[in-house]
Coordinates of C-alpha atoms in Angstrom, one line a residue:
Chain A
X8 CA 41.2 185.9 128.9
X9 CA 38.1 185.4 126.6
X10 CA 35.9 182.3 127.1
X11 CA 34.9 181.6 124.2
X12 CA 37.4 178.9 122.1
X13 CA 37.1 179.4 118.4
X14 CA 38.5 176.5 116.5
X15 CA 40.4 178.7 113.9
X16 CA 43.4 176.3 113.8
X17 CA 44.3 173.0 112.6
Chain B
X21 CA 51.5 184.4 112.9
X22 CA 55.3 182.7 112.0
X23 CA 55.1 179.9 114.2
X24 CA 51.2 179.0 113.4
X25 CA 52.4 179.1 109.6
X26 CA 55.5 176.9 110.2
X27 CA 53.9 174.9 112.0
X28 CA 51.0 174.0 109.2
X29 CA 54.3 173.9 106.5
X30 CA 55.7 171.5 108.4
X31 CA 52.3 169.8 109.1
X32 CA 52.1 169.9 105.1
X33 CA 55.5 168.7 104.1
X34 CA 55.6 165.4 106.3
X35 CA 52.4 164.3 104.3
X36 CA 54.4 165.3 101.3
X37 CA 56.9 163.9 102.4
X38 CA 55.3 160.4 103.3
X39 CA 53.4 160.4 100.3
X40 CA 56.8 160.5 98.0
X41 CA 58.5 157.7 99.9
X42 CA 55.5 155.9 99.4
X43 CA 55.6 156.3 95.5
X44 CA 59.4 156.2 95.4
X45 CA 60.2 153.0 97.0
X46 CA 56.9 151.2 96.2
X47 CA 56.8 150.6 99.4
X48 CA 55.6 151.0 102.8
X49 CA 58.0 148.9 105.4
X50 CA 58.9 151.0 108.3
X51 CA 55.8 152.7 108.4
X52 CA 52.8 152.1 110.9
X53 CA 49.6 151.3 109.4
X54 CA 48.0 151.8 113.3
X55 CA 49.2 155.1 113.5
X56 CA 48.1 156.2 110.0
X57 CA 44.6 154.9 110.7
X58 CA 45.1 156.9 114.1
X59 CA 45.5 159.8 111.7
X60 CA 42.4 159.4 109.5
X61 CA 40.2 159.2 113.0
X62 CA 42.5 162.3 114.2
X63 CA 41.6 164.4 111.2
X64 CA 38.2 163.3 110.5
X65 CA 36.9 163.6 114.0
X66 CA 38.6 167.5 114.3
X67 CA 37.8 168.6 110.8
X68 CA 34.9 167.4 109.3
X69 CA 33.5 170.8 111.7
X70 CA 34.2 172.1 107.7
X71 CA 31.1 171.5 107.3
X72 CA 29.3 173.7 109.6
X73 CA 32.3 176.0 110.9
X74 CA 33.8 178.2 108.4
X75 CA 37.0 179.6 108.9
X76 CA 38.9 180.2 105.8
X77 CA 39.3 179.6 102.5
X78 CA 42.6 178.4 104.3
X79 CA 41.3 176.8 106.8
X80 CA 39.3 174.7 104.5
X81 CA 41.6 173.5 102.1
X82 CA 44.2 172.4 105.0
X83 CA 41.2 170.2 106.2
X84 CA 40.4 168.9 102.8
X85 CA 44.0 168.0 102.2
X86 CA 45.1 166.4 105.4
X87 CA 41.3 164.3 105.6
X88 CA 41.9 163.0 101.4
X89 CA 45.9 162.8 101.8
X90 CA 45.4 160.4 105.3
X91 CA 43.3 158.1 103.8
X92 CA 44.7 157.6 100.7
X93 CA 47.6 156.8 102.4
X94 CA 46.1 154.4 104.7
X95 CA 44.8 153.3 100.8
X96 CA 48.1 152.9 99.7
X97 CA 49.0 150.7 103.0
X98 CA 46.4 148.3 102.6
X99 CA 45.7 148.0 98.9
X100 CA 48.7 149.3 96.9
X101 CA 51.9 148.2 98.8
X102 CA 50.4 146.2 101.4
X103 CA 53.8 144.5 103.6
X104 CA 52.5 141.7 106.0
X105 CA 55.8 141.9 107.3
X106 CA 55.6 145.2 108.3
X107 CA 52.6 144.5 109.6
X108 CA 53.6 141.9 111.9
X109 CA 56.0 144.4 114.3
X110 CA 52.8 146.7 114.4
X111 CA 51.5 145.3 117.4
X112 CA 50.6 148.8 119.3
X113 CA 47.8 148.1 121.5
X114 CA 45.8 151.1 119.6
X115 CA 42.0 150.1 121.2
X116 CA 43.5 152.0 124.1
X117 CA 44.8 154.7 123.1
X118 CA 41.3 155.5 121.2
X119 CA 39.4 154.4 124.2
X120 CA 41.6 156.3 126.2
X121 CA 41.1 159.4 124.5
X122 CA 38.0 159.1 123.9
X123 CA 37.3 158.8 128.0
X124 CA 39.3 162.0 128.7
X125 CA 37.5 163.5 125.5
X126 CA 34.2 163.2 127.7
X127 CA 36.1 164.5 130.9
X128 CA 37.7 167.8 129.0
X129 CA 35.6 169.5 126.7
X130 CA 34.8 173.2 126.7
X131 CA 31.1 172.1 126.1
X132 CA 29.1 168.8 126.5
X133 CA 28.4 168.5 122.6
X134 CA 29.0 166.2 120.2
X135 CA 31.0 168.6 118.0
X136 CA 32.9 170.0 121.3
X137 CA 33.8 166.3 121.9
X138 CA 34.8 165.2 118.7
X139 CA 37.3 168.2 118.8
X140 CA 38.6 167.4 122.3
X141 CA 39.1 163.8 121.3
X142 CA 41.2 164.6 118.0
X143 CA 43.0 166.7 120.4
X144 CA 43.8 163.4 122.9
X145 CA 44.1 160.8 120.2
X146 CA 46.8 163.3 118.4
X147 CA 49.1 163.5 120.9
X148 CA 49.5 159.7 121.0
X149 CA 49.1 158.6 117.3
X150 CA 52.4 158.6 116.9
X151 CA 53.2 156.0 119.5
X152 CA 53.0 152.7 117.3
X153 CA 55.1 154.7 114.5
X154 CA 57.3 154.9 117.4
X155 CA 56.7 151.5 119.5
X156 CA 58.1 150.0 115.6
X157 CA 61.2 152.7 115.4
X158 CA 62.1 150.9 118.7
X159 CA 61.3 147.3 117.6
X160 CA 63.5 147.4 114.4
X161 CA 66.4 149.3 116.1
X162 CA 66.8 152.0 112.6
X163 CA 64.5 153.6 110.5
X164 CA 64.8 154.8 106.8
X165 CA 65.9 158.5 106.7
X166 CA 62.9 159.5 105.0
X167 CA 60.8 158.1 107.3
X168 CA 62.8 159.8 110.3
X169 CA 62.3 163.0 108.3
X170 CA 58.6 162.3 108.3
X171 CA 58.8 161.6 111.6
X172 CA 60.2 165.1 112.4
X173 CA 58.3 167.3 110.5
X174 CA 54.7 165.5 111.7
X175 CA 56.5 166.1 115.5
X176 CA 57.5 169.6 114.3
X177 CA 54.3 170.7 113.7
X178 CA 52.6 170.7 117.1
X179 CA 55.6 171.7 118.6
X180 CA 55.9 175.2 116.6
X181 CA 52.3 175.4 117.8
X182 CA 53.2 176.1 121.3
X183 CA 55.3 179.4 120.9
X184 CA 52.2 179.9 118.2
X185 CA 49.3 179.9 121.5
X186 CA 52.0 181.6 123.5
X187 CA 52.2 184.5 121.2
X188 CA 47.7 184.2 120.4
X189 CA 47.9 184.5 124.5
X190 CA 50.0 187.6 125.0
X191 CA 48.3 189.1 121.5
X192 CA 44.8 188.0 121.3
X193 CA 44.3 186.8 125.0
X194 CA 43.0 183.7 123.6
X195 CA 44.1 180.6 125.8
X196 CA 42.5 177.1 124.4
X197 CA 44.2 175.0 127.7
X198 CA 42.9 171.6 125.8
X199 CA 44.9 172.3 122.9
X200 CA 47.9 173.7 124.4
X201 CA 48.1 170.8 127.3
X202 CA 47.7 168.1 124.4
X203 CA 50.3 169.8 122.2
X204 CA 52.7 169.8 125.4
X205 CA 51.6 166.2 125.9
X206 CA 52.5 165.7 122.0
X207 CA 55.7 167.1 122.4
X208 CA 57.1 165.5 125.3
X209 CA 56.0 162.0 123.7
X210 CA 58.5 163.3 120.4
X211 CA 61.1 164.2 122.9
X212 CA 63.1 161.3 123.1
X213 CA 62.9 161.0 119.0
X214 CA 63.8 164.9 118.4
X215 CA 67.0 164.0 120.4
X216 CA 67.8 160.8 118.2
X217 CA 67.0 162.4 115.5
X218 CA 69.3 165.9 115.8
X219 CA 72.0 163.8 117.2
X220 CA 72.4 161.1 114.3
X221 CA 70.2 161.9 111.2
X222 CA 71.1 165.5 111.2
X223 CA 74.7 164.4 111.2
X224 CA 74.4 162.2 108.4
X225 CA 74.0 159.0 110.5
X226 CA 71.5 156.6 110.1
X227 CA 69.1 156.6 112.6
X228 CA 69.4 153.8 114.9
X229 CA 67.8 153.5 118.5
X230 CA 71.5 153.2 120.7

């Protein structure tokens, strides 16, 4: 599971 | 992915939707001012990150719609078709649902930064806004069927976002706990309406609490 969190939703 | 697009359609049409009974009627009774202002905090505080995160074209127009479309509404609520009496079975205690989120926003963050923050505390504060719409449904007893159809599509739209992290999980191996503990949150909170709703509105009922 990748750490990072990109806010890419809405 | 399917359930990431349905879910922002749905996200889309219950503004549409709100917006038109506004017009229509000329009118705003049965509608919660409180939680509409809980929606202009909820969008502003998640997606003004427009202007330093860019995502997509997309992605950029959602956020420009739903930040412009919740305020005028909250506009329209105030200034156009202002309803005192509405007004007066709005009584949701809402300084607690922003303070609470707003302490857990400080709690849960994936970083300690103001732009981390703000995003967790959308997250929080959107999975309650839709109480005093709610707490109202309960004190009137029935609700127009527009508004129950707003009601459902706004509900709708986090729920088709869990099978959407589920699939991001098992495809991408992207997990974002915040958002997906919230949305459950969200959900559970819409529970009791989904039910109402399938059981009399879809029917052809009117919706009224039993």
């Amino acid at each position: 599971i990748k750490n990072e969190v990109v806010h890419d939703e809405l | 992915n399917i359930f990431r697009a349905a879910g922002d359609l749905s996200h889309l049409i219950s503004i549409l939707i709100l917006l038109n009974t506004i017009q229509k009627s000329r009118s705003i009774a049965g509608i919660s001012l409180k939680t509409q202002i809980l929606y202009v905090l909820v969008f502003l505080t998640r997606y003004l990150d427009l202007t330093y995160r860019y995502v997509s074209i997309y992605n950029t127009l959602m956020k420009l719609f739903f930040i412009s479309s919740s305020i005028y509404i909250v506009y329209l609520m105030i200034y156009k078709f202002k309803n005192t009496e509405t007004e007066q079975i709005d009584t949701f205690p809402i300084e607690y649902l922003i303070g609470g989120s707003f302490i857990l926003s400080l709690i849960f963050n994936y970083k300690f930064q103001f732009g981390e923050i703000l995003w967790s505390f959308s997250l929080w504060l959107e999975s309650v806004a839709i109480l005093p719409q709610l707490f109202m449904l309960q004190r009137t007893g029935e609700a127009r069927t527009l508004t129950t159809h707003y009601i459902f599509a706004l509900g709708a739209y986090r729920t088709l976002y869990i099978p959407n992290w589920i699939f991001r999980w098992i495809s991408e191996g992207r997990v974002d706990y915040l958002a997906i503990f919230t949305g459950i949150v969200q959900t559970i909170i819409y529970s009791d309406f989904f039910y109402i709703y399938y059981h009399r509105v879809l029917k052809g009922f009117k919706f009224e609490l039993p």
